[in-house]
mmCIF file of C-alpha atoms and ligand atoms in Angstrom:
data_model
loop_
_atom_site.group_PDB
_atom_site.id
_atom_site.type_symbol
_atom_site.label_atom_id
_atom_site.label_comp_id
_atom_site.label_asym_id
_atom_site.label_seq_id
_atom_site.Cartn_x
_atom_site.Cartn_y
_atom_site.Cartn_z
ATOM 1 C CA MET A 1 9.447 -16.777 24.344
ATOM 2 C CA THR A 2 11.247 -15.161 21.524
ATOM 3 C CA ARG A 3 10.012 -12.002 20.424
ATOM 4 C CA LYS A 4 7.505 -11.683 17.594
ATOM 5 C CA LYS A 5 9.138 -10.675 14.365
ATOM 6 C CA ARG A 6 8.201 -7.204 13.478
ATOM 7 C CA ILE A 7 7.241 -5.334 9.999
ATOM 8 C CA LEU A 8 6.803 -2.142 9.041
ATOM 9 C CA SER A 9 4.144 -1.371 6.292
ATOM 10 C CA GLY A 10 3.717 1.975 4.478
ATOM 11 C CA MET A 11 1.285 3.468 2.193
ATOM 12 C CA ARG A 12 1.077 6.967 0.583
ATOM 13 C CA PRO A 13 -1.805 8.795 1.284
ATOM 14 C CA THR A 14 -3.710 9.096 -2.068
ATOM 15 C CA GLY A 15 -7.101 9.346 -0.575
ATOM 16 C CA ARG A 16 -9.914 6.618 -0.159
ATOM 17 C CA LEU A 17 -8.669 3.088 -0.996
ATOM 18 C CA HIS A 18 -9.567 0.777 -3.811
ATOM 19 C CA LEU A 19 -10.187 -2.890 -4.351
ATOM 20 C CA GLY A 20 -6.561 -3.116 -6.142
ATOM 21 C CA ASN A 21 -5.080 -1.606 -2.536
ATOM 22 C CA TYR A 22 -6.806 -3.950 -0.626
ATOM 23 C CA VAL A 23 -5.981 -6.838 -2.641
ATOM 24 C CA GLY A 24 -2.246 -5.608 -3.153
ATOM 25 C CA ALA A 25 -1.745 -4.586 0.258
ATOM 26 C CA LEU A 26 -4.292 -4.034 3.018
ATOM 27 C CA GLU A 27 -5.616 -7.453 3.016
ATOM 28 C CA ASN A 28 -2.481 -8.792 3.492
ATOM 29 C CA TRP A 29 -1.690 -6.467 6.518
ATOM 30 C CA VAL A 30 -4.570 -7.443 8.355
ATOM 31 C CA ARG A 31 -3.808 -11.318 8.028
ATOM 32 C CA LEU A 32 -0.102 -10.558 8.832
ATOM 33 C CA GLN A 33 -1.224 -8.551 12.191
ATOM 34 C CA LYS A 34 -1.832 -11.962 13.626
ATOM 35 C CA THR A 35 1.544 -13.155 13.377
ATOM 36 C CA TYR A 36 3.901 -10.118 13.317
ATOM 37 C CA SER A 37 4.220 -7.120 15.421
ATOM 38 C CA SER A 38 3.234 -4.640 12.766
ATOM 39 C CA PHE A 39 3.773 -0.811 12.449
ATOM 40 C CA HIS A 40 1.533 0.699 9.991
ATOM 41 C CA MET A 41 2.963 3.936 8.556
ATOM 42 C CA VAL A 42 1.138 6.618 6.380
ATOM 43 C CA ALA A 43 3.951 7.772 4.051
ATOM 44 C CA ASP A 44 3.081 11.452 3.764
ATOM 45 C CA TRP A 45 6.791 12.893 3.146
ATOM 46 C CA HIS A 46 6.628 10.251 0.073
ATOM 47 C CA MET A 47 3.800 12.289 -1.467
ATOM 48 C CA LEU A 48 6.071 15.278 -2.228
ATOM 49 C CA THR A 49 8.196 13.411 -4.383
ATOM 50 C CA THR A 50 5.384 13.712 -6.954
ATOM 51 C CA SER A 51 3.254 16.363 -5.863
ATOM 52 C CA VAL A 52 5.009 19.011 -4.089
ATOM 53 C CA GLU A 53 3.118 21.887 -5.344
ATOM 54 C CA ASN A 54 -0.208 20.449 -4.157
ATOM 55 C CA THR A 55 0.042 19.405 -0.741
ATOM 56 C CA CYS A 56 -2.985 20.849 0.869
ATOM 57 C CA ARG A 57 -4.933 17.407 0.422
ATOM 58 C CA ILE A 58 -2.314 15.254 2.053
ATOM 59 C CA ARG A 59 -3.291 15.819 5.732
ATOM 60 C CA ASP A 60 -7.089 14.700 4.987
ATOM 61 C CA ASN A 61 -6.048 12.024 2.758
ATOM 62 C CA SER A 62 -3.968 10.783 5.478
ATOM 63 C CA MET A 63 -6.978 10.708 7.697
ATOM 64 C CA GLU A 64 -9.237 8.745 4.950
ATOM 65 C CA VAL A 65 -6.295 6.013 4.497
ATOM 66 C CA VAL A 66 -6.402 5.383 8.340
ATOM 67 C CA ILE A 67 -10.145 5.172 8.400
ATOM 68 C CA ASP A 68 -9.776 2.657 5.472
ATOM 69 C CA TRP A 69 -7.353 0.751 7.472
ATOM 70 C CA LEU A 70 -9.631 0.593 10.468
ATOM 71 C CA ALA A 71 -12.542 -0.171 8.415
ATOM 72 C CA ALA A 72 -10.569 -3.281 6.959
ATOM 73 C CA GLY A 73 -9.978 -4.877 10.213
ATOM 74 C CA LEU A 74 -6.545 -3.476 11.028
ATOM 75 C CA ASP A 75 -6.390 -3.319 14.983
ATOM 76 C CA PRO A 76 -4.695 0.014 16.331
ATOM 77 C CA ALA A 77 -4.157 -1.673 19.878
ATOM 78 C CA GLU A 78 -2.020 -4.484 18.287
ATOM 79 C CA SER A 79 -0.541 -2.384 15.463
ATOM 80 C CA PRO A 80 0.376 0.905 15.844
ATOM 81 C CA MET A 81 -0.942 3.465 13.077
ATOM 82 C CA PHE A 82 1.467 6.431 12.624
ATOM 83 C CA VAL A 83 1.977 9.460 10.140
ATOM 84 C CA GLN A 84 5.863 9.757 9.032
ATOM 85 C CA SER A 85 6.025 13.349 9.321
ATOM 86 C CA HIS A 86 4.988 13.143 12.790
ATOM 87 C CA VAL A 87 8.178 11.476 13.666
ATOM 88 C CA ARG A 88 11.163 13.532 12.420
ATOM 89 C CA GLU A 89 13.853 10.858 12.974
ATOM 90 C CA HIS A 90 12.793 9.556 9.579
ATOM 91 C CA ALA A 91 14.327 12.514 7.922
ATOM 92 C CA GLU A 92 17.388 12.732 10.140
ATOM 93 C CA LEU A 93 17.945 8.899 9.181
ATOM 94 C CA HIS A 94 17.243 9.773 5.630
ATOM 95 C CA LEU A 95 20.009 12.247 5.792
ATOM 96 C CA ILE A 96 22.609 9.826 7.139
ATOM 97 C CA LEU A 97 21.705 6.953 4.460
ATOM 98 C CA SER A 98 21.885 9.374 1.855
ATOM 99 C CA MET A 99 25.406 9.522 2.076
ATOM 100 C CA LEU A 100 26.143 5.766 1.900
ATOM 101 C CA ILE A 101 24.600 5.251 -1.634
ATOM 102 C CA THR A 102 25.741 6.468 -5.184
ATOM 103 C CA VAL A 103 23.439 8.553 -7.473
ATOM 104 C CA PRO A 104 24.049 5.892 -10.273
ATOM 105 C CA ARG A 105 22.724 3.093 -7.835
ATOM 106 C CA LEU A 106 19.622 4.895 -7.462
ATOM 107 C CA GLN A 107 19.316 5.654 -10.979
ATOM 108 C CA ARG A 108 19.337 2.218 -11.918
ATOM 109 C CA ASN A 109 16.282 1.510 -9.552
ATOM 110 C CA PRO A 110 13.705 0.277 -12.131
ATOM 111 C CA THR A 111 10.394 1.620 -10.067
ATOM 112 C CA VAL A 112 11.952 4.965 -10.004
ATOM 113 C CA LYS A 113 13.102 4.632 -13.758
ATOM 114 C CA GLU A 114 9.759 3.662 -14.857
ATOM 115 C CA GLN A 115 8.016 6.331 -12.869
ATOM 116 C CA ALA A 116 10.376 8.879 -14.321
ATOM 117 C CA ARG A 117 9.415 7.651 -17.743
ATOM 118 C CA ASP A 118 5.759 7.886 -16.917
ATOM 119 C CA LEU A 119 5.951 11.537 -15.480
ATOM 120 C CA GLY A 120 8.234 12.653 -18.230
ATOM 121 C CA LEU A 121 11.091 13.233 -15.823
ATOM 122 C CA GLU A 122 13.844 11.498 -16.984
ATOM 123 C CA VAL A 123 16.400 14.366 -17.170
ATOM 124 C CA ASN A 124 14.130 16.571 -14.863
ATOM 125 C CA MET A 125 14.112 14.366 -11.605
ATOM 126 C CA SER A 126 14.169 16.156 -8.527
ATOM 127 C CA TYR A 127 16.988 15.272 -5.934
ATOM 128 C CA GLY A 128 14.485 14.219 -3.220
ATOM 129 C CA HIS A 129 12.477 12.009 -5.783
ATOM 130 C CA LEU A 130 15.734 10.219 -6.872
ATOM 131 C CA GLY A 131 16.013 9.568 -3.181
ATOM 132 C CA TYR A 132 12.557 8.067 -2.687
ATOM 133 C CA PRO A 133 13.940 4.619 -1.726
ATOM 134 C CA VAL A 134 16.495 6.266 0.671
ATOM 135 C CA LEU A 135 13.672 7.735 2.493
ATOM 136 C CA GLN A 136 11.871 4.544 2.663
ATOM 137 C CA ALA A 137 14.922 2.740 3.743
ATOM 138 C CA ALA A 138 14.887 4.982 6.734
ATOM 139 C CA ASP A 139 11.376 4.314 7.256
ATOM 140 C CA ILE A 140 12.031 0.503 7.509
ATOM 141 C CA LEU A 141 15.355 0.675 9.307
ATOM 142 C CA LEU A 142 14.316 3.139 12.113
ATOM 143 C CA TYR A 143 12.063 0.218 13.288
ATOM 144 C CA LYS A 144 14.541 -2.475 12.826
ATOM 145 C CA ALA A 145 12.083 -4.363 10.956
ATOM 146 C CA ASP A 146 12.432 -8.144 10.210
ATOM 147 C CA ALA A 147 10.376 -8.193 7.248
ATOM 148 C CA VAL A 148 8.239 -5.536 4.941
ATOM 149 C CA PRO A 149 5.195 -6.758 3.145
ATOM 150 C CA VAL A 150 5.182 -5.092 -0.523
ATOM 151 C CA GLY A 151 4.153 -5.579 -3.937
ATOM 152 C CA GLU A 152 6.473 -6.450 -6.815
ATOM 153 C CA ASP A 153 6.986 -2.989 -7.561
ATOM 154 C CA GLN A 154 8.472 -2.192 -4.253
ATOM 155 C CA ALA A 155 10.809 -4.908 -4.106
ATOM 156 C CA PRO A 156 13.717 -3.284 -5.364
ATOM 157 C CA HIS A 157 13.281 -0.506 -2.657
ATOM 158 C CA VAL A 158 13.625 -3.101 -0.319
ATOM 159 C CA GLU A 159 16.580 -4.370 -1.649
ATOM 160 C CA ILE A 160 18.272 -0.892 -1.342
ATOM 161 C CA THR A 161 17.049 -0.968 2.209
ATOM 162 C CA ARG A 162 19.224 -4.264 2.808
ATOM 163 C CA GLU A 163 21.994 -2.960 1.045
ATOM 164 C CA LEU A 164 21.925 0.340 3.172
ATOM 165 C CA ALA A 165 21.591 -1.727 6.134
ATOM 166 C CA ARG A 166 24.838 -3.710 5.233
ATOM 167 C CA ARG A 167 26.665 -0.617 4.249
ATOM 168 C CA PHE A 168 25.895 1.316 7.637
ATOM 169 C CA ASN A 169 26.659 -1.719 9.752
ATOM 170 C CA GLN A 170 30.100 -2.170 7.968
ATOM 171 C CA VAL A 171 31.057 1.532 7.905
ATOM 172 C CA PHE A 172 29.909 2.316 11.490
ATOM 173 C CA LYS A 173 28.671 -0.459 13.961
ATOM 174 C CA PRO A 174 26.013 -3.067 13.390
ATOM 175 C CA VAL A 175 22.836 -1.346 14.094
ATOM 176 C CA PHE A 176 20.461 -2.354 11.752
ATOM 177 C CA PRO A 177 18.937 -5.980 10.889
ATOM 178 C CA GLU A 178 18.520 -6.834 6.786
ATOM 179 C CA PRO A 179 14.850 -6.895 6.498
ATOM 180 C CA GLU A 180 13.130 -9.633 4.391
ATOM 181 C CA THR A 181 10.569 -8.959 1.363
ATOM 182 C CA LEU A 182 6.966 -10.544 1.950
ATOM 183 C CA LEU A 183 6.141 -10.438 -1.469
ATOM 184 C CA THR A 184 2.169 -10.114 -1.658
ATOM 185 C CA GLU A 185 1.120 -13.322 -3.205
ATOM 186 C CA PHE A 186 -1.850 -12.036 -5.716
ATOM 187 C CA ALA A 187 -1.082 -10.332 -8.760
ATOM 188 C CA ARG A 188 -2.373 -6.813 -9.339
ATOM 189 C CA LEU A 189 -5.967 -6.664 -9.408
ATOM 190 C CA PRO A 190 -7.153 -5.028 -12.911
ATOM 191 C CA GLY A 191 -9.076 -1.908 -13.166
ATOM 192 C CA LEU A 192 -12.500 -1.813 -14.590
ATOM 193 C CA ASP A 193 -10.833 -1.092 -17.838
ATOM 194 C CA GLY A 194 -8.515 -3.923 -17.839
ATOM 195 C CA ARG A 195 -5.481 -1.577 -17.170
ATOM 196 C CA LYS A 196 -3.810 -1.437 -13.657
ATOM 197 C CA MET A 197 -6.476 -0.342 -10.979
ATOM 198 C CA SER A 198 -5.533 3.086 -10.255
ATOM 199 C CA LYS A 199 -7.142 6.256 -9.186
ATOM 200 C CA SER A 200 -5.315 8.603 -11.857
ATOM 201 C CA LEU A 201 -7.131 6.114 -14.280
ATOM 202 C CA ASP A 202 -10.476 6.452 -12.928
ATOM 203 C CA ASN A 203 -11.261 2.610 -13.288
ATOM 204 C CA THR A 204 -11.482 1.718 -9.212
ATOM 205 C CA ILE A 205 -13.951 0.510 -7.100
ATOM 206 C CA THR A 206 -13.579 2.285 -3.762
ATOM 207 C CA LEU A 207 -13.808 0.253 -0.651
ATOM 208 C CA SER A 208 -16.487 2.758 0.712
ATOM 209 C CA ASP A 209 -18.682 2.609 -2.715
ATOM 210 C CA SER A 210 -22.396 2.274 -1.907
ATOM 211 C CA PRO A 211 -24.039 -0.972 -3.407
ATOM 212 C CA GLU A 212 -25.769 1.648 -6.076
ATOM 213 C CA GLU A 213 -22.187 2.661 -7.041
ATOM 214 C CA ILE A 214 -20.749 -0.616 -7.319
ATOM 215 C CA GLN A 215 -23.342 -1.987 -9.382
ATOM 216 C CA LYS A 216 -22.943 1.266 -11.775
ATOM 217 C CA ARG A 217 -19.162 0.771 -11.826
ATOM 218 C CA VAL A 218 -19.030 -2.865 -12.524
ATOM 219 C CA MET A 219 -21.360 -2.548 -15.380
ATOM 220 C CA GLN A 220 -19.005 -0.337 -17.110
ATOM 221 C CA ALA A 221 -16.401 -3.207 -16.833
ATOM 222 C CA TYR A 222 -14.423 -4.462 -19.590
ATOM 223 C CA THR A 223 -15.446 -8.012 -20.421
ATOM 224 C CA ASP A 224 -14.906 -9.917 -23.697
ATOM 225 C CA PRO A 225 -15.049 -7.766 -27.039
ATOM 226 C CA ALA A 226 -15.654 -11.041 -29.206
ATOM 227 C CA ARG A 227 -18.937 -11.446 -27.467
ATOM 228 C CA ILE A 228 -21.933 -9.860 -29.059
ATOM 229 C CA ARG A 229 -24.965 -11.855 -27.821
ATOM 230 C CA ALA A 230 -25.320 -13.144 -24.226
ATOM 231 C CA THR A 231 -25.540 -16.528 -25.925
ATOM 232 C CA ASP A 232 -22.332 -16.539 -27.740
ATOM 233 C CA PRO A 233 -19.651 -18.504 -26.204
ATOM 234 C CA GLY A 234 -17.657 -16.188 -24.246
ATOM 235 C CA HIS A 235 -13.829 -16.179 -23.285
ATOM 236 C CA PRO A 236 -13.287 -15.729 -19.394
ATOM 237 C CA GLU A 237 -9.503 -15.437 -19.969
ATOM 238 C CA GLY A 238 -8.785 -11.675 -19.962
ATOM 239 C CA CYS A 239 -12.246 -10.642 -18.975
ATOM 240 C CA VAL A 240 -12.333 -8.375 -15.707
ATOM 241 C CA VAL A 241 -15.508 -9.523 -14.127
ATOM 242 C CA TYR A 242 -14.142 -13.106 -14.073
ATOM 243 C CA ALA A 243 -10.629 -11.818 -12.767
ATOM 244 C CA TYR A 244 -12.908 -10.292 -9.757
ATOM 245 C CA HIS A 245 -14.754 -13.797 -9.867
ATOM 246 C CA GLN A 246 -11.618 -15.552 -9.248
ATOM 247 C CA LYS A 247 -10.485 -13.156 -6.340
ATOM 248 C CA PHE A 248 -13.632 -12.781 -4.570
ATOM 249 C CA ALA A 249 -15.601 -16.019 -4.940
ATOM 250 C CA PRO A 250 -13.166 -18.670 -5.847
ATOM 251 C CA GLY A 251 -15.637 -21.303 -4.996
ATOM 252 C CA THR A 252 -17.817 -20.654 -7.775
ATOM 253 C CA SER A 253 -15.381 -19.403 -10.221
ATOM 254 C CA ALA A 254 -14.763 -22.634 -12.396
ATOM 255 C CA GLN A 255 -18.767 -23.110 -13.009
ATOM 256 C CA THR A 256 -18.810 -19.537 -13.898
ATOM 257 C CA ALA A 257 -16.087 -20.037 -16.449
ATOM 258 C CA GLU A 258 -17.664 -22.967 -17.978
ATOM 259 C CA ASP A 259 -21.313 -21.525 -17.897
ATOM 260 C CA CYS A 260 -19.531 -18.285 -19.889
ATOM 261 C CA ARG A 261 -17.941 -20.552 -22.494
ATOM 262 C CA LYS A 262 -21.133 -22.644 -23.277
ATOM 263 C CA GLY A 263 -22.763 -19.002 -23.682
ATOM 264 C CA CYS A 264 -25.131 -20.004 -20.895
ATOM 265 C CA LEU A 265 -24.132 -16.812 -18.482
ATOM 266 C CA GLY A 266 -24.112 -13.431 -20.215
ATOM 267 C CA CYS A 267 -21.985 -10.650 -19.446
ATOM 268 C CA VAL A 268 -25.019 -8.755 -17.818
ATOM 269 C CA ALA A 269 -25.989 -11.258 -15.431
ATOM 270 C CA HIS A 270 -22.415 -11.924 -14.480
ATOM 271 C CA LYS A 271 -21.863 -8.302 -13.624
ATOM 272 C CA LYS A 272 -25.110 -8.216 -11.485
ATOM 273 C CA GLN A 273 -23.965 -11.276 -9.778
ATOM 274 C CA MET A 274 -20.312 -9.912 -9.378
ATOM 275 C CA ALA A 275 -21.726 -6.490 -8.015
ATOM 276 C CA GLN A 276 -23.689 -8.168 -5.559
ATOM 277 C CA ILE A 277 -20.591 -10.215 -4.073
ATOM 278 C CA LEU A 278 -18.396 -7.158 -4.114
ATOM 279 C CA SER A 279 -21.052 -5.266 -2.256
ATOM 280 C CA ASP A 280 -21.600 -7.875 0.201
ATOM 281 C CA ILE A 281 -17.997 -8.459 0.992
ATOM 282 C CA LEU A 282 -17.553 -4.758 1.566
ATOM 283 C CA ALA A 283 -20.534 -4.097 3.487
ATOM 284 C CA PRO A 284 -18.882 -4.698 6.778
ATOM 285 C CA MET A 285 -16.243 -2.428 6.073
ATOM 286 C CA ARG A 286 -18.743 0.554 4.946
ATOM 287 C CA GLU A 287 -20.582 0.017 8.192
ATOM 288 C CA LYS A 288 -17.321 0.457 10.393
ATOM 289 C CA ARG A 289 -16.161 3.435 7.740
ATOM 290 C CA ARG A 290 -19.357 4.810 8.734
ATOM 291 C CA HIS A 291 -18.783 4.807 12.428
ATOM 292 C CA PHE A 292 -15.055 6.299 12.121
ATOM 293 C CA GLU A 293 -16.355 8.928 9.765
ATOM 294 C CA SER A 294 -18.439 10.095 12.438
ATOM 295 C CA HIS A 295 -16.035 9.958 15.085
ATOM 296 C CA ARG A 296 -12.937 11.416 13.662
ATOM 297 C CA ASP A 297 -11.710 12.587 17.314
ATOM 298 C CA GLU A 298 -11.280 8.849 17.962
ATOM 299 C CA VAL A 299 -9.191 8.508 14.503
ATOM 300 C CA MET A 300 -7.186 11.108 15.992
ATOM 301 C CA ASP A 301 -6.340 9.576 19.213
ATOM 302 C CA ILE A 302 -5.385 6.589 17.333
ATOM 303 C CA ILE A 303 -3.019 8.395 15.485
ATOM 304 C CA ARG A 304 -1.688 10.138 18.222
ATOM 305 C CA GLU A 305 -1.125 6.989 20.171
ATOM 306 C CA GLY A 306 0.316 5.439 17.270
ATOM 307 C CA ASP A 307 2.871 8.482 16.588
ATOM 308 C CA ARG A 308 3.692 7.853 20.299
ATOM 309 C CA LYS A 309 4.641 4.344 20.103
ATOM 310 C CA ALA A 310 6.349 5.083 16.798
ATOM 311 C CA ARG A 311 8.535 8.023 18.017
ATOM 312 C CA ALA A 312 9.670 5.458 21.069
ATOM 313 C CA VAL A 313 11.234 3.102 19.068
ATOM 314 C CA ALA A 314 12.337 5.801 16.182
ATOM 315 C CA GLU A 315 14.198 7.855 19.293
ATOM 316 C CA SER A 316 15.906 4.673 20.422
ATOM 317 C CA THR A 317 17.161 3.509 17.179
ATOM 318 C CA MET A 318 18.286 7.009 16.152
ATOM 319 C CA ALA A 319 20.277 7.291 19.437
ATOM 320 C CA GLU A 320 21.779 3.988 18.617
ATOM 321 C CA ALA A 321 22.500 5.271 15.175
ATOM 322 C CA ARG A 322 24.209 8.557 16.292
ATOM 323 C CA GLU A 323 26.498 6.918 18.657
ATOM 324 C CA ALA A 324 27.492 4.497 15.999
ATOM 325 C CA LEU A 325 28.412 7.498 13.942
ATOM 326 C CA CYS A 326 29.929 9.637 17.005
ATOM 327 C CA LEU A 327 27.804 12.367 16.323
ATOM 328 C CA GLY A 328 24.856 14.385 18.158
HETATM 329 N N1 LIG B 401 6.732 3.464 -1.483
HETATM 330 C C1 LIG B 401 5.622 2.589 -0.961
HETATM 331 C C2 LIG B 401 4.644 2.721 -1.895
HETATM 332 O O1 LIG B 401 4.366 3.603 -2.729
HETATM 333 C C3 LIG B 401 5.097 3.137 0.446
HETATM 334 C C4 LIG B 401 6.299 3.396 1.501
HETATM 335 C C5 LIG B 401 6.673 4.401 1.981
HETATM 336 C C6 LIG B 401 6.525 2.112 2.144
HETATM 337 N N2 LIG B 401 7.656 3.836 3.052
HETATM 338 C C7 LIG B 401 7.501 2.569 3.188
HETATM 339 C C8 LIG B 401 6.308 0.842 2.104
HETATM 340 C C9 LIG B 401 8.140 1.525 3.881
HETATM 341 C C10 LIG B 401 6.840 -0.248 2.825
HETATM 342 C C11 LIG B 401 7.760 0.109 3.822
HETATM 343 O O2 LIG B 401 3.565 1.889 -1.910
#
């Protein structure tokens, strides 16, 4: 029997996860764990690139993220979950890889460029932040991952990872496979205001929100500005509630679009319906989350066990890498 292909997935611990995180990553991870052998990593060191002066929440947020992973159905027995900073080899490999890539190559990375623009860091970016994709490459290569599931914005980082693997193999010895990019199919889920769903924009629905909170949030969603009365013909295109409908209840979305266009379904009625659909979908996750919230020691054990499994692989790869470099 051939060995199951391995994936390495990572997420920064930004706190409780929202529907955008679920659709853009987590849902896919849950599916992939059946066909791949998966390692799931909390990228806490990556948080330092944008919030080095505010580290006090990172540890708690890492725990929250793992609880959401468990609630969404990741199975720790099959797929270890670990914390990046608990496996020091990530830092060691990052250092070595950082010698194999030029500064202009990193400055060309479109995702880092966009972030620099958004944060006003074009001329002020830290050395570590510029090296964000190099640390990500270390995360992936340490586990000799065959594939990495990511959204479009992360694809440039996987490309850098592939280049670094090739370069290392060429300069030293062939140690690292070149990982494939597994692009998440679903386009980004819009936030309640129509922009990208993001915690910092306060336009999210959190996976742990109660039915009342979901209803309150969905009621604020952006729909069709051209529609004044519920009986006016509506335009589902560009309506956030309709986008959610397509994603979460595809079976009835065509009928809904027709009713909306004919002016038979008003926005308020549609929002109520959508709030119910979301609430039902999230109910099992809320339930599981409640269990883990009151059994945090269980979650700690899961992380400790994940760390142990991750460390075993990372140590062995790092021994090979040191050997290839004739160092250590
Ligand atoms: N950069 C990723 C993000 O912000 C998180 C991440 C860190 C990651 N290391 C990784 C993703 C390794 C995949 C593989 O979403």
